[in-house]
Coordinates of C-alpha atoms (C1' of nucleotides) in Angstrom, one line a residue:
Chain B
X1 CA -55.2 -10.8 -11.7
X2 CA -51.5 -9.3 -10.4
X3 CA -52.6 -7.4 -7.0
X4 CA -49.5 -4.5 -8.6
X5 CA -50.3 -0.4 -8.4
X6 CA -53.6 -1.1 -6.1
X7 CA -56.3 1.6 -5.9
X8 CA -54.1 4.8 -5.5
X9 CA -52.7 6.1 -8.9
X10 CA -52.3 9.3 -7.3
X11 CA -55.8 10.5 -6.2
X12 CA -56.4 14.6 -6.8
X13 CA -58.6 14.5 -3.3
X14 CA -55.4 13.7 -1.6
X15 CA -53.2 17.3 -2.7
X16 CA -49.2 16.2 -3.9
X17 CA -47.0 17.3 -0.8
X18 CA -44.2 18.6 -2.2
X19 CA -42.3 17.3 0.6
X20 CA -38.8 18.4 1.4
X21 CA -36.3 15.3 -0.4
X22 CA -34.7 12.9 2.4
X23 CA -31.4 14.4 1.0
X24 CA -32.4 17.5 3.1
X25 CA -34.0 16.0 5.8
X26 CA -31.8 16.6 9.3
X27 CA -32.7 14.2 11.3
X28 CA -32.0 11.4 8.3
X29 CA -28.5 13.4 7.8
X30 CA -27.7 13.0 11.2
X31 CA -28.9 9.5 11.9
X32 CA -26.9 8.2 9.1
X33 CA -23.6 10.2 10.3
X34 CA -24.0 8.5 13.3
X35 CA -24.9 5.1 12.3
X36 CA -21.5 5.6 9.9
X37 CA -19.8 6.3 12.8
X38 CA -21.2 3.7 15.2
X39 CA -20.5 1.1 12.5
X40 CA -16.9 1.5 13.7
X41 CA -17.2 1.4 17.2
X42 CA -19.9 -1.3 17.9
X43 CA -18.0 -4.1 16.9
X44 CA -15.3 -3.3 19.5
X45 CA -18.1 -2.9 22.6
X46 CA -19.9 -5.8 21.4
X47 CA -16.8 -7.9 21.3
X48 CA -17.1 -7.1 25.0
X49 CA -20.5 -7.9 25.6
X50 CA -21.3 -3.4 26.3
X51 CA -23.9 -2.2 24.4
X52 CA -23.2 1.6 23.2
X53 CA -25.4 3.1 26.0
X54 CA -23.7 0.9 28.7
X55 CA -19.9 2.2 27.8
X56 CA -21.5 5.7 27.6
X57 CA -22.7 5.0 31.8
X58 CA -19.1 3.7 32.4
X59 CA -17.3 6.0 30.6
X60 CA -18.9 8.9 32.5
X61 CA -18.3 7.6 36.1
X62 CA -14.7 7.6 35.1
X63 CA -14.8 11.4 35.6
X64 CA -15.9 11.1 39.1
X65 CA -16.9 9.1 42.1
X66 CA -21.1 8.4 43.0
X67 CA -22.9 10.4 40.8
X68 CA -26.7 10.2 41.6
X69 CA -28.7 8.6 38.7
X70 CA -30.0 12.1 37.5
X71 CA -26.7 13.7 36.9
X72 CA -25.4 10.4 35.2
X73 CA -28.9 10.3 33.1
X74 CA -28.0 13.9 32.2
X75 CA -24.1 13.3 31.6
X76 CA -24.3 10.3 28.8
X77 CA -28.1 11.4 27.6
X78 CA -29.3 8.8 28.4
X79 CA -33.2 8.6 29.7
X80 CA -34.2 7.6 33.5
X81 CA -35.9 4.6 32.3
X82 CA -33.2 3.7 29.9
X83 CA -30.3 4.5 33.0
X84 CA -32.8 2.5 35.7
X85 CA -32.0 -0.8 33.3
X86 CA -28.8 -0.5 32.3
X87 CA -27.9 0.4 35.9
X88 CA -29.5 -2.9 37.4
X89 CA -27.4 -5.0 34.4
X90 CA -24.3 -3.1 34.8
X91 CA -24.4 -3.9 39.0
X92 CA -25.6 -7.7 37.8
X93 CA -21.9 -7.8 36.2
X94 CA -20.4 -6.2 39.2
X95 CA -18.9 -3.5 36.7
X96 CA -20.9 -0.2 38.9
X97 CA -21.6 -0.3 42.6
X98 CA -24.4 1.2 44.6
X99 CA -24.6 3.2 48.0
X100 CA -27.1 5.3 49.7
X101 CA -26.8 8.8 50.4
X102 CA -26.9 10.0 53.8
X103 CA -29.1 12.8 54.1
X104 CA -31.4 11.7 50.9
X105 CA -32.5 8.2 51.0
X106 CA -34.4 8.5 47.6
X107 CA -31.0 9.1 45.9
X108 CA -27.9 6.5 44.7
X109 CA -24.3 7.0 44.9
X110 CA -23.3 5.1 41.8
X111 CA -19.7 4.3 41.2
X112 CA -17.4 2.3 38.8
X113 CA -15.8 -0.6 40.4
X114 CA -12.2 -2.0 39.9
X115 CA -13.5 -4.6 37.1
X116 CA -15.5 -1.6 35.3
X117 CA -12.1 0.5 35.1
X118 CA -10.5 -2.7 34.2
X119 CA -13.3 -3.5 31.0
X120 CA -12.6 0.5 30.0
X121 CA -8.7 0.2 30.2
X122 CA -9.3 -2.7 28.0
X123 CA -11.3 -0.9 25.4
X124 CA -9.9 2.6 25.3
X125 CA -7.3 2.0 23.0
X126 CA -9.4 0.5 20.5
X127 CA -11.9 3.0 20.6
X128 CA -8.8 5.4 20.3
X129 CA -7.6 3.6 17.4
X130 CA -11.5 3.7 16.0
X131 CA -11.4 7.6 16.1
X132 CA -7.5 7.4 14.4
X133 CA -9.2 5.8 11.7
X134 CA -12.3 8.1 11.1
X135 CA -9.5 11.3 11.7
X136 CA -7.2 9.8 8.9
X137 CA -10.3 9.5 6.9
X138 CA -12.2 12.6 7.9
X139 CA -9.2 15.3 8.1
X140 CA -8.5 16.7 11.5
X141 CA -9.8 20.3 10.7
X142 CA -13.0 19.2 8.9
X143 CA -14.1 16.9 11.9
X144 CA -13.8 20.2 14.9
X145 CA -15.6 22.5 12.1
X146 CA -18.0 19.7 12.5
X147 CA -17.8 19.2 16.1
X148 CA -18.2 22.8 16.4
X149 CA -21.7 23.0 14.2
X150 CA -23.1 20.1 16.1
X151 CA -22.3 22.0 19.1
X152 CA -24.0 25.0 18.3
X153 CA -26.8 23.7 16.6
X154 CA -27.8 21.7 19.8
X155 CA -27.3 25.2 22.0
X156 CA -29.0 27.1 19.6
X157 CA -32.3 24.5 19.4
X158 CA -31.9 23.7 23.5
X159 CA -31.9 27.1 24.5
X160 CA -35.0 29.5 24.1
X161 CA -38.7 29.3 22.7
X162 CA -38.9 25.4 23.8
X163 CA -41.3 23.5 21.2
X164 CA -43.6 24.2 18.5
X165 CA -46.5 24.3 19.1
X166 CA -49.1 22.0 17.7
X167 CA -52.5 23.5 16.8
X168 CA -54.8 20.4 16.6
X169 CA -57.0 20.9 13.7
Chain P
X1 CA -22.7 3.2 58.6
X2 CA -23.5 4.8 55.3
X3 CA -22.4 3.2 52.6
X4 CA -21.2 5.9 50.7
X5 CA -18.0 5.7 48.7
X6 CA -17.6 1.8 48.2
X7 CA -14.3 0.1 48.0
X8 CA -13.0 1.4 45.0
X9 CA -10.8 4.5 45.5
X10 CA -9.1 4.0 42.6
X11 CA -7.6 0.9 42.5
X12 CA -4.0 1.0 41.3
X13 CA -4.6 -2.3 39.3
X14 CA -6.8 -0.7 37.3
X15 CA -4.9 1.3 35.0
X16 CA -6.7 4.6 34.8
X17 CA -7.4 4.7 31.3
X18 CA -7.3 8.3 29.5
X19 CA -10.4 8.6 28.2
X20 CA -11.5 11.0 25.8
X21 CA -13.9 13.6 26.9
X22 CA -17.6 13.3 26.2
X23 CA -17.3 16.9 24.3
X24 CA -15.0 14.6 21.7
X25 CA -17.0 12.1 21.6
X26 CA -18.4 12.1 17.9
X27 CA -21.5 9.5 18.2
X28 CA -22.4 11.5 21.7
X29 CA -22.4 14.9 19.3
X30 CA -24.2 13.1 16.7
X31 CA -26.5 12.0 19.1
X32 CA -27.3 15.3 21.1
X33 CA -27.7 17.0 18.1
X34 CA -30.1 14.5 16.6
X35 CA -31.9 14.9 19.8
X36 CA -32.1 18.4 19.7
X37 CA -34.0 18.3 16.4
X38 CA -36.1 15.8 16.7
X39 CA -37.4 17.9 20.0
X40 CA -39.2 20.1 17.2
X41 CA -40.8 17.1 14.9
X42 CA -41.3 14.8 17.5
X43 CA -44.4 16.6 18.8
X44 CA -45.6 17.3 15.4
X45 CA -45.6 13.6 14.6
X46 CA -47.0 12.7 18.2
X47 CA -50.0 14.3 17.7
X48 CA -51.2 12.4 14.4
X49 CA -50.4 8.6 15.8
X50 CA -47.2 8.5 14.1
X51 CA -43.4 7.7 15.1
X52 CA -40.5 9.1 13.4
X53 CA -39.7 5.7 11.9
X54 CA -43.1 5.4 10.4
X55 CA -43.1 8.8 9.0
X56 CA -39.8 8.0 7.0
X57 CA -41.6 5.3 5.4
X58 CA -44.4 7.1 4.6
X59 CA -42.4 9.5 3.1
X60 CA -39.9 7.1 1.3
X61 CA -43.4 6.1 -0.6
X62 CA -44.6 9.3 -1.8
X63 CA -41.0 9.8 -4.4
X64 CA -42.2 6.6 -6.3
X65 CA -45.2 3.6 -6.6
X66 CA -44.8 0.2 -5.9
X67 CA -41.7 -0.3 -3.7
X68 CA -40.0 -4.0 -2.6
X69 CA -39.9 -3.7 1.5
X70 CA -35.6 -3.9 0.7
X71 CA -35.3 -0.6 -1.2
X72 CA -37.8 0.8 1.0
X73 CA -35.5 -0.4 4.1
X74 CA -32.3 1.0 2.5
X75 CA -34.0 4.5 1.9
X76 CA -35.5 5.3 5.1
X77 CA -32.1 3.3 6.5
X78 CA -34.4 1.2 8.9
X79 CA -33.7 -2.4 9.1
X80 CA -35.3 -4.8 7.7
X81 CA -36.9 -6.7 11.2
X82 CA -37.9 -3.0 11.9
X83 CA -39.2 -2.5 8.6
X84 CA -41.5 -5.5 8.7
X85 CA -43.2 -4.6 11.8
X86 CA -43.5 -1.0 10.9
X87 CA -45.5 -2.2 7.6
X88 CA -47.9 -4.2 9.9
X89 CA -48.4 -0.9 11.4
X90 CA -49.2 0.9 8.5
X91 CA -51.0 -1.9 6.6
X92 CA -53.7 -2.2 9.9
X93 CA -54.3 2.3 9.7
X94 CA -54.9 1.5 5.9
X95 CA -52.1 4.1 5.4
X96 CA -50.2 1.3 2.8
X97 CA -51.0 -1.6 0.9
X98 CA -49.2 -4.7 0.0
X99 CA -49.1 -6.4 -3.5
X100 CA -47.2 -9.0 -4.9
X101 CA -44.8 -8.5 -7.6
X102 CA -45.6 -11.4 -10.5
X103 CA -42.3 -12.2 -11.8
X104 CA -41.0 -12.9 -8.0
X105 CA -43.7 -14.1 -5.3
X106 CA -41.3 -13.5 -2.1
X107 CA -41.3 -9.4 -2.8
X108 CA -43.9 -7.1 -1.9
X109 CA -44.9 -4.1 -3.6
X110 CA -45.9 -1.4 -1.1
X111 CA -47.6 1.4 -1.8
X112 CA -49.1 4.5 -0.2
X113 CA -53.4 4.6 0.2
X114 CA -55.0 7.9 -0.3
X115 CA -55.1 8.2 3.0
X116 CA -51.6 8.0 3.6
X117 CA -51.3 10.7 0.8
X118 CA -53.9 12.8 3.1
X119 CA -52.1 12.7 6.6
X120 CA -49.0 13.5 5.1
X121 CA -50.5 16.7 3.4
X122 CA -51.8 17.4 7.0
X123 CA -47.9 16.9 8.6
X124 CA -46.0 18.4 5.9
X125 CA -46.8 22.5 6.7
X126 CA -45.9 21.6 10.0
X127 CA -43.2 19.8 9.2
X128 CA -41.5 22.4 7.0
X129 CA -42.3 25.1 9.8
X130 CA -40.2 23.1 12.0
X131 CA -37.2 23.4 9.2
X132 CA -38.1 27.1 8.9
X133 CA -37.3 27.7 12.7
X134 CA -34.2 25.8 12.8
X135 CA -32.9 27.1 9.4
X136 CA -33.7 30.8 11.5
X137 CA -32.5 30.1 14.6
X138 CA -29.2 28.6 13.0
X139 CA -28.5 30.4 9.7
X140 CA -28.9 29.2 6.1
X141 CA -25.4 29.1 5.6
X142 CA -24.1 27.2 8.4
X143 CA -27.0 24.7 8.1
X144 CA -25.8 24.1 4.2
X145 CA -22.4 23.7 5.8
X146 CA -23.6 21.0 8.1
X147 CA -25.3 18.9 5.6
X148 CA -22.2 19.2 3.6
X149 CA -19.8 17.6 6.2
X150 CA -22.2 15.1 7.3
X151 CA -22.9 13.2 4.3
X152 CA -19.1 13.7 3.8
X153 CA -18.6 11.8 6.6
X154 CA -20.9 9.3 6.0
X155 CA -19.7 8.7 2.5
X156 CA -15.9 8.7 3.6
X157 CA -16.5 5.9 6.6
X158 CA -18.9 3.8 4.3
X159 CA -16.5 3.6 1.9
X160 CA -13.8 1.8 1.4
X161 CA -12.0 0.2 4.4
X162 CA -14.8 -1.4 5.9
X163 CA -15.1 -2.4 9.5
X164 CA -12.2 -2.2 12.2
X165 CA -10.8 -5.8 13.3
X166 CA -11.5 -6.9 17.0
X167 CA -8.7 -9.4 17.8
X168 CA -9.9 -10.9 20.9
X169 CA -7.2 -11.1 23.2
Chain K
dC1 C1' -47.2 18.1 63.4
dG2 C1' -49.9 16.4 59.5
dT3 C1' -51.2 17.2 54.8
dT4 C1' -49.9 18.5 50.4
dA5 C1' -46.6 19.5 46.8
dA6 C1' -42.2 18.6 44.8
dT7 C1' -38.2 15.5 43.8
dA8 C1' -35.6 11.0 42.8
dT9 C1' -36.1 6.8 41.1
dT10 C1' -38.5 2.8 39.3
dT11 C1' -41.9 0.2 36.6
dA12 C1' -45.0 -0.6 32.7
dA13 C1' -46.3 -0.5 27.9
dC14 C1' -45.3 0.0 23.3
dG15 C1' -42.3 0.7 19.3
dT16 C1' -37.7 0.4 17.4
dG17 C1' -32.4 -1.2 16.8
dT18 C1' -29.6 -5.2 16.6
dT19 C1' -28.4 -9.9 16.0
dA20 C1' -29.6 -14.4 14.8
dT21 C1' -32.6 -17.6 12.9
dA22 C1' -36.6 -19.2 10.1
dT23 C1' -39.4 -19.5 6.1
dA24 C1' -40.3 -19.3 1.4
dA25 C1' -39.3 -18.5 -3.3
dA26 C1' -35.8 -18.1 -7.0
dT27 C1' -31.5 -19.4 -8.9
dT28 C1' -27.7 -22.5 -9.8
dG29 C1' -25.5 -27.0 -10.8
dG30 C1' -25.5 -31.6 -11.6
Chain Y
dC1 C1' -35.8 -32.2 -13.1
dC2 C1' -34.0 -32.3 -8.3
dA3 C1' -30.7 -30.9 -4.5
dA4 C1' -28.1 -27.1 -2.8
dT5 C1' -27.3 -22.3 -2.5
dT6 C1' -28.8 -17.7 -2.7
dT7 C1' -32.2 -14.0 -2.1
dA8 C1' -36.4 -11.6 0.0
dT9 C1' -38.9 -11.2 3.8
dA10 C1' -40.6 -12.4 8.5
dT11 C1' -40.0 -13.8 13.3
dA12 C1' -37.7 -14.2 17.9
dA13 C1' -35.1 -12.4 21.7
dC14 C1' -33.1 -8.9 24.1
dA15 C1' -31.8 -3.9 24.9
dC16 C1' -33.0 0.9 24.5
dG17 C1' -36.2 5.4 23.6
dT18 C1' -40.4 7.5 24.8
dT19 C1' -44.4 8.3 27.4
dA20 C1' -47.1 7.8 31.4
dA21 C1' -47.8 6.3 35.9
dA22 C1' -46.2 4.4 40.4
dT23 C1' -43.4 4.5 44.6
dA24 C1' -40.8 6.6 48.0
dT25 C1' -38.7 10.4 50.2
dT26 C1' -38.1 15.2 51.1
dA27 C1' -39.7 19.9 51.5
dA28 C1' -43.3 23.3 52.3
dC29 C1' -47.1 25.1 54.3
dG30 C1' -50.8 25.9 57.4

DNA sequence: CGTTAATATTTAACGTGTTATATAAATTGG
DNA sequence: CCAATTTATATAACACGTTAAATATTAACG
């Protein structure tokens, strides 16, 4: 016998969820924004050998010198864990340096190095030319409207009553 | 000596590339947005065992009976390799089964168990409480707006002109 | 001071994303 | 009908996200 349509033709113990379609699920709408977006971007940081995360780290010790790992974490949202690896490869290629704070030990100055400015200078204009593209495509008013909504709904979910709570049953 | 500040005070010979800022960054918007929400289904999730990516699948499986692991992939938009380990998952909690299809012996027909039916009856309240707090915390209208633009955006950069070249220099 | 609590960072474990490759079945072409 | 190509799925390898726990240093307190 064909093993198709096993033992579940809908069982009426199990109620019908009328669950919410995917076409209104946020997190789905968002993810595939992004992936639509990233699909134009990777190829250029790959071609480099960066992963998205590790051009995030660089990029955002452009706009200063030794950051501590926290702020840096905080700056490119990007988790401790995640930052503690990508950190240790990005020193491997000699694109970040490392230094001690004076008067806490427990804490790193972490800076870009002449070869990490150099890989960025490199890239820039091709991710520049990456956002041309998706502005040409987009319209410049539609993507800051959108900017703008993505901005506020991350303040407006951040800020206040925290999570939901979950009552175990 | 401390060993703050390295040797790299701005090296002139590394052309200090004008990067945009991170508030212009789309992918980091997408991202800390995404991240926002997910902060209120995450938990919910959490506490029944279940990741975000499994959830998708489960609730991929509930809009029809008998999918091939490829369409299920391309609706949940999780790769395949992800896919394939994500169904090992599910298979082992008895929350899917696998058949085989009979005209083509390489697909798989995956379907939900009663049981997967039950635990996402147990999520979905939740689940939909957590869209009734965002949808009151960030207005009906607005939220419409945003769904608009982001599948706009997705459809306009999946489109057409697919990816950007990479000449490698 | 010395003991405890708080903070900064790292490591571990597991699941997923991405890329490349492998396996197996179906289709095509000769 | 058999070899070569395509298609569906799985596996491997490496990096990251998430959670929890470990380590090390500082601060706080008695």
């Amino acid at each position: 016998m064909s093993a198709r349509s096993p033992a579940n033709s809908v069982d009426p113990d199990a109620p019908r969820a009328p669950l919410r379609a995917f076409s209104r699920s946020l997190p789905m709408a968002l993810l595939k924004a992004r992936e639509a977006v990233m699909g134009r971007f990777r190829p250029i940081l790959h071609a480099h050998d960066l992963t998205e995360q590790q051009w995030r780290v660089l990029r955002a010790l452009t706009s200063a010198d030794g950051f501590r790992a926290g702020e840096l974490a905080r700056l490119s949202s990007i988790s401790m864990p995640s930052l503690s690896r990508i950190l240790r490869a990005l020193e491997k290629r000699a694109l970040i340096e490392r230094g001690v704070e004076d008067k806490d030990l427990r804490a790193a100055q972490i800076s870009i190095t002449a070869s990490g400015r150099a890989l960025i200078a490199l890239i820039a204009p091709h991710s520049e030319r990456g956002y041309a593209d998706i502005t040409a495509a987009f319209g410049d008013e539609r993507l800051a409207t959108l900017y703008r909504l993505l901005d506020e709904l991350a303040t407006c979910l951040t800020d206040g009553t925290e999570p939901v709570e979950v009552d175990e049953e």
